[in-house]
Structures are given as C-alpha cells and as structure tokens.
Amino acid sequence: MSASVLIAGIGGQGTVLAAKALSAAALLTGQNVLSAETIGMAQRGGSVVSHVRLGENIYSPLVPKGGADLMIAFDASEAVRASDYLNDKSIVVVNNLVVQPVSASLKGIVFSAANMIEALKKRTKNVFVVDSSEPLKKIGSPKALNMLLLGAALLKGRSISVLPKLDDTLLALKGLVKPDFIEMNEKALRYFAAEKEN
C-alpha cells in the first residue's frame, strides 16, 4: 500500500512545514517516504507545492499527474492550479480562502473561493472545505493554519491506511518546531478531532 499526497499553497503559509511533519510522522511509523517541493519565484506570495509519497513501491518523490490520493490546499485557487494531480477518487481538504493574485487584482479580476471549490468538485466528489477563520481565532494564531489543515486531512484521509495518526504527527512535530510553539500547533492539529469528540 502506498499514498501520494500533494500540499498546495502560497509562500509563507507553512506548506513546507506541513510536508515535513507528515514525512517525519510517516518515518516514525516505519513507512518509506520520498518528498520534494516546487517553490514559486517569491518567498511570500509565490505558489508552493509539496509532494509527499509514502508506503511501498515508490520510486520518485513527485506525484504523477492524476495520481494524488490526498490534496491539502491552503488556498482554493492554488488547489485549482494543482488540480491536474487529482483523479475522481482523490480526497481534497481545501481552505475556503483565496489570496487574490497581484496580477488578477491589477486587472480588476476577483478570484472567488466558491467558484474555485465548484471547479474542484468537477474533478472529485471528495472535496472537504475548511472554514479556517473561526478555528484560528480560537487557537490564537493564523500561523497555525498548516497544522489545522493537516489535522483535518489526516481525519478525512483515514481510509488511506499508510497515513500517520495524529499522535505520531504530533510526536514528529516536536522535533521540527521550537518548544514555545508546540502547544499552539497541537491545538491546531487536534482541533477537528476534539470537535468531533464533543
């Protein structure tokens, strides 16, 4: 069994840390892992796509077009930009946010999250939309977006047996972030699991 995960977002949103946490957690559980990033021209504001492949019989770190089992999208427009990687069985966990591209703003074009999400639903029926604004207020920081979406994706992707569990991901995360940020990240990672229990 293997899984191909694509994490799409914009520079500065924490996509690379989410990919590292997922990879490290999979390694803790004994999975083979290959990963790679394609990073846009700007550190902040450019497209960032991380590829994480785990399990048996994986020979390349790059997810093939149409080969994503799971997509975690920090921005709805970035999900659409990377939608060639989806197939009709792909699971998509997408933030309902759209950061307006500068080029579109200059032309007076408005990117709509609803339109982007509708386009994703034409690719796969397994689209789960996360409204991140309220959870991030409760957690106390917009910087926790990456762990909030990763936690949601691990719950929605439970059918993908090689994905790590929340506890393993938290353990891996402790080796990746400063101790001062562990509590915030744990709250974000467990946010939807805790809501489900209540």
mmCIF file of N, CA and C in Angstrom, residues 100-156:
data_model
loop_
_atom_site.group_PDB
_atom_site.id
_atom_site.type_symbol
_atom_site.label_atom_id
_atom_site.label_comp_id
_atom_site.label_asym_id
_atom_site.label_seq_id
_atom_site.Cartn_x
_atom_site.Cartn_y
_atom_site.Cartn_z
ATOM 1 N N GLN A 100 -5.948 36.933 -3.279
ATOM 2 C CA GLN A 100 -6.048 37.488 -4.627
ATOM 3 C C GLN A 100 -4.657 37.690 -5.223
ATOM 4 N N PRO A 101 -4.366 37.054 -6.366
ATOM 5 C CA PRO A 101 -3.067 37.271 -7.003
ATOM 6 C C PRO A 101 -2.911 38.721 -7.440
ATOM 7 N N VAL A 102 -1.696 39.241 -7.333
ATOM 8 C CA VAL A 102 -1.439 40.632 -7.702
ATOM 9 C C VAL A 102 -1.822 40.883 -9.158
ATOM 10 N N SER A 103 -1.458 39.942 -10.030
ATOM 11 C CA SER A 103 -1.754 40.120 -11.461
ATOM 12 C C SER A 103 -3.253 40.227 -11.711
ATOM 13 N N ALA A 104 -4.062 39.421 -10.984
ATOM 14 C CA ALA A 104 -5.517 39.487 -11.137
ATOM 15 C C ALA A 104 -6.064 40.799 -10.587
ATOM 16 N N SER A 105 -5.548 41.213 -9.421
ATOM 17 C CA SER A 105 -6.004 42.469 -8.803
ATOM 18 C C SER A 105 -5.740 43.663 -9.711
ATOM 19 N N LEU A 106 -4.576 43.667 -10.367
ATOM 20 C CA LEU A 106 -4.233 44.773 -11.262
ATOM 21 C C LEU A 106 -5.176 44.849 -12.460
ATOM 22 N N LYS A 107 -5.703 43.698 -12.850
ATOM 23 C CA LYS A 107 -6.632 43.656 -13.989
ATOM 24 C C LYS A 107 -8.088 43.806 -13.551
ATOM 25 N N GLY A 108 -8.309 43.924 -12.236
ATOM 26 C CA GLY A 108 -9.671 44.056 -11.723
ATOM 27 C C GLY A 108 -10.435 42.741 -11.688
ATOM 28 N N ILE A 109 -9.716 41.623 -11.757
ATOM 29 C CA ILE A 109 -10.353 40.303 -11.707
ATOM 30 C C ILE A 109 -10.408 39.841 -10.254
ATOM 31 N N VAL A 110 -11.557 39.336 -9.840
ATOM 32 C CA VAL A 110 -11.711 38.843 -8.470
ATOM 33 C C VAL A 110 -11.812 37.323 -8.499
ATOM 34 N N PHE A 111 -10.911 36.671 -7.761
ATOM 35 C CA PHE A 111 -10.963 35.216 -7.629
ATOM 36 C C PHE A 111 -11.955 34.879 -6.512
ATOM 37 N N SER A 112 -12.927 34.021 -6.801
ATOM 38 C CA SER A 112 -13.944 33.642 -5.832
ATOM 39 C C SER A 112 -13.678 32.233 -5.311
ATOM 40 N N ALA A 113 -13.653 32.085 -3.986
ATOM 41 C CA ALA A 113 -13.439 30.758 -3.389
ATOM 42 C C ALA A 113 -14.546 29.804 -3.810
ATOM 43 N N ALA A 114 -15.790 30.295 -3.854
ATOM 44 C CA ALA A 114 -16.921 29.429 -4.228
ATOM 45 C C ALA A 114 -16.743 28.869 -5.636
ATOM 46 N N ASN A 115 -16.289 29.710 -6.570
ATOM 47 C CA ASN A 115 -16.067 29.243 -7.941
ATOM 48 C C ASN A 115 -14.941 28.215 -8.004
ATOM 49 N N MET A 116 -13.891 28.463 -7.229
ATOM 50 C CA MET A 116 -12.755 27.544 -7.213
ATOM 51 C C MET A 116 -13.171 26.173 -6.652
ATOM 52 N N ILE A 117 -13.946 26.199 -5.587
ATOM 53 C CA ILE A 117 -14.385 24.955 -4.948
ATOM 54 C C ILE A 117 -15.328 24.188 -5.876
ATOM 55 N N GLU A 118 -16.165 24.918 -6.595
ATOM 56 C CA GLU A 118 -17.057 24.287 -7.587
ATOM 57 C C GLU A 118 -16.238 23.578 -8.664
ATOM 58 N N ALA A 119 -15.166 24.218 -9.103
ATOM 59 C CA ALA A 119 -14.290 23.613 -10.122
ATOM 60 C C ALA A 119 -13.633 22.336 -9.585
ATOM 61 N N LEU A 120 -13.242 22.349 -8.315
ATOM 62 C CA LEU A 120 -12.642 21.160 -7.710
ATOM 63 C C LEU A 120 -13.632 20.004 -7.656
ATOM 64 N N LYS A 121 -14.887 20.315 -7.383
ATOM 65 C CA LYS A 121 -15.922 19.274 -7.269
ATOM 66 C C LYS A 121 -16.211 18.609 -8.611
ATOM 67 N N LYS A 122 -15.803 19.253 -9.688
ATOM 68 C CA LYS A 122 -15.942 18.624 -11.012
ATOM 69 C C LYS A 122 -14.864 17.562 -11.220
ATOM 70 N N ARG A 123 -13.779 17.668 -10.460
ATOM 71 C CA ARG A 123 -12.681 16.698 -10.546
ATOM 72 C C ARG A 123 -12.922 15.482 -9.650
ATOM 73 N N THR A 124 -13.444 15.735 -8.434
ATOM 74 C CA THR A 124 -13.671 14.657 -7.477
ATOM 75 C C THR A 124 -14.832 15.021 -6.561
ATOM 76 N N LYS A 125 -15.575 14.012 -6.135
ATOM 77 C CA LYS A 125 -16.693 14.280 -5.215
ATOM 78 C C LYS A 125 -16.216 14.397 -3.769
ATOM 79 N N ASN A 126 -14.950 14.034 -3.515
ATOM 80 C CA ASN A 126 -14.418 14.004 -2.149
ATOM 81 C C ASN A 126 -13.734 15.316 -1.777
ATOM 82 N N VAL A 127 -14.495 16.409 -1.841
ATOM 83 C CA VAL A 127 -13.940 17.731 -1.517
ATOM 84 C C VAL A 127 -14.484 18.162 -0.158
ATOM 85 N N PHE A 128 -13.590 18.424 0.778
ATOM 86 C CA PHE A 128 -13.970 18.858 2.121
ATOM 87 C C PHE A 128 -13.434 20.271 2.342
ATOM 88 N N VAL A 129 -14.350 21.196 2.553
ATOM 89 C CA VAL A 129 -13.994 22.608 2.681
ATOM 90 C C VAL A 129 -13.828 22.952 4.160
ATOM 91 N N VAL A 130 -12.712 23.588 4.485
ATOM 92 C CA VAL A 130 -12.432 24.007 5.861
ATOM 93 C C VAL A 130 -12.559 25.521 5.943
ATOM 94 N N ASP A 131 -13.443 25.993 6.822
ATOM 95 C CA ASP A 131 -13.515 27.428 7.117
ATOM 96 C C ASP A 131 -12.552 27.659 8.278
ATOM 97 N N SER A 132 -11.388 28.191 7.957
ATOM 98 C CA SER A 132 -10.310 28.279 8.953
ATOM 99 C C SER A 132 -10.411 29.483 9.880
ATOM 100 N N SER A 133 -11.228 30.475 9.538
ATOM 101 C CA SER A 133 -11.196 31.736 10.290
ATOM 102 C C SER A 133 -11.565 31.570 11.767
ATOM 103 N N GLU A 134 -12.653 30.880 12.051
ATOM 104 C CA GLU A 134 -13.091 30.722 13.450
ATOM 105 C C GLU A 134 -12.134 29.837 14.251
ATOM 106 N N PRO A 135 -11.734 28.659 13.717
ATOM 107 C CA PRO A 135 -10.764 27.848 14.463
ATOM 108 C C PRO A 135 -9.464 28.588 14.766
ATOM 109 N N LEU A 136 -8.954 29.361 13.801
ATOM 110 C CA LEU A 136 -7.693 30.069 14.035
ATOM 111 C C LEU A 136 -7.843 31.137 15.106
ATOM 112 N N LYS A 137 -9.032 31.756 15.187
ATOM 113 C CA LYS A 137 -9.288 32.716 16.281
ATOM 114 C C LYS A 137 -9.234 31.999 17.622
ATOM 115 N N LYS A 138 -9.856 30.817 17.700
ATOM 116 C CA LYS A 138 -9.876 30.058 18.951
ATOM 117 C C LYS A 138 -8.473 29.574 19.331
ATOM 118 N N ILE A 139 -7.703 29.173 18.339
ATOM 119 C CA ILE A 139 -6.335 28.699 18.587
ATOM 120 C C ILE A 139 -5.429 29.866 18.969
ATOM 121 N N GLY A 140 -5.720 31.041 18.395
ATOM 122 C CA GLY A 140 -4.992 32.246 18.785
ATOM 123 C C GLY A 140 -3.889 32.689 17.843
ATOM 124 N N SER A 141 -3.809 32.058 16.650
ATOM 125 C CA SER A 141 -2.769 32.477 15.711
ATOM 126 C C SER A 141 -3.082 32.007 14.294
ATOM 127 N N PRO A 142 -2.956 32.917 13.309
ATOM 128 C CA PRO A 142 -3.129 32.497 11.914
ATOM 129 C C PRO A 142 -1.987 31.601 11.441
ATOM 130 N N LYS A 143 -0.877 31.582 12.190
ATOM 131 C CA LYS A 143 0.270 30.749 11.810
ATOM 132 C C LYS A 143 -0.002 29.263 12.010
ATOM 133 N N ALA A 144 -1.119 28.929 12.654
ATOM 134 C CA ALA A 144 -1.454 27.523 12.890
ATOM 135 C C ALA A 144 -2.258 26.911 11.743
ATOM 136 N N LEU A 145 -2.440 27.663 10.655
ATOM 137 C CA LEU A 145 -3.227 27.170 9.516
ATOM 138 C C LEU A 145 -2.700 25.837 8.998
ATOM 139 N N ASN A 146 -1.376 25.709 8.895
ATOM 140 C CA ASN A 146 -0.819 24.481 8.324
ATOM 141 C C ASN A 146 -1.190 23.246 9.146
ATOM 142 N N MET A 147 -1.108 23.342 10.479
ATOM 143 C CA MET A 147 -1.424 22.183 11.316
ATOM 144 C C MET A 147 -2.936 21.953 11.397
ATOM 145 N N LEU A 148 -3.719 23.023 11.307
ATOM 146 C CA LEU A 148 -5.175 22.882 11.284
ATOM 147 C C LEU A 148 -5.597 22.055 10.065
ATOM 148 N N LEU A 149 -5.056 22.404 8.891
ATOM 149 C CA LEU A 149 -5.415 21.692 7.658
ATOM 150 C C LEU A 149 -4.824 20.285 7.634
ATOM 151 N N LEU A 150 -3.606 20.124 8.161
ATOM 152 C CA LEU A 150 -3.014 18.788 8.215
ATOM 153 C C LEU A 150 -3.848 17.877 9.114
ATOM 154 N N GLY A 151 -4.272 18.394 10.266
ATOM 155 C CA GLY A 151 -5.125 17.612 11.167
ATOM 156 C C GLY A 151 -6.438 17.216 10.514
ATOM 157 N N ALA A 152 -7.053 18.155 9.791
ATOM 158 C CA ALA A 152 -8.315 17.863 9.075
ATOM 159 C C ALA A 152 -8.082 16.800 8.013
ATOM 160 N N ALA A 153 -6.957 16.908 7.298
ATOM 161 C CA ALA A 153 -6.655 15.952 6.224
ATOM 162 C C ALA A 153 -6.409 14.546 6.773
ATOM 163 N N LEU A 154 -5.735 14.452 7.912
ATOM 164 C CA LEU A 154 -5.490 13.130 8.496
ATOM 165 C C LEU A 154 -6.795 12.474 8.947
ATOM 166 N N LEU A 155 -7.765 13.280 9.377
ATOM 167 C CA LEU A 155 -9.079 12.736 9.737
ATOM 168 C C LEU A 155 -9.863 12.312 8.499
ATOM 169 N N LYS A 156 -9.912 13.180 7.501
ATOM 170 C CA LYS A 156 -10.679 12.884 6.280
ATOM 171 C C LYS A 156 -10.028 11.773 5.460
#
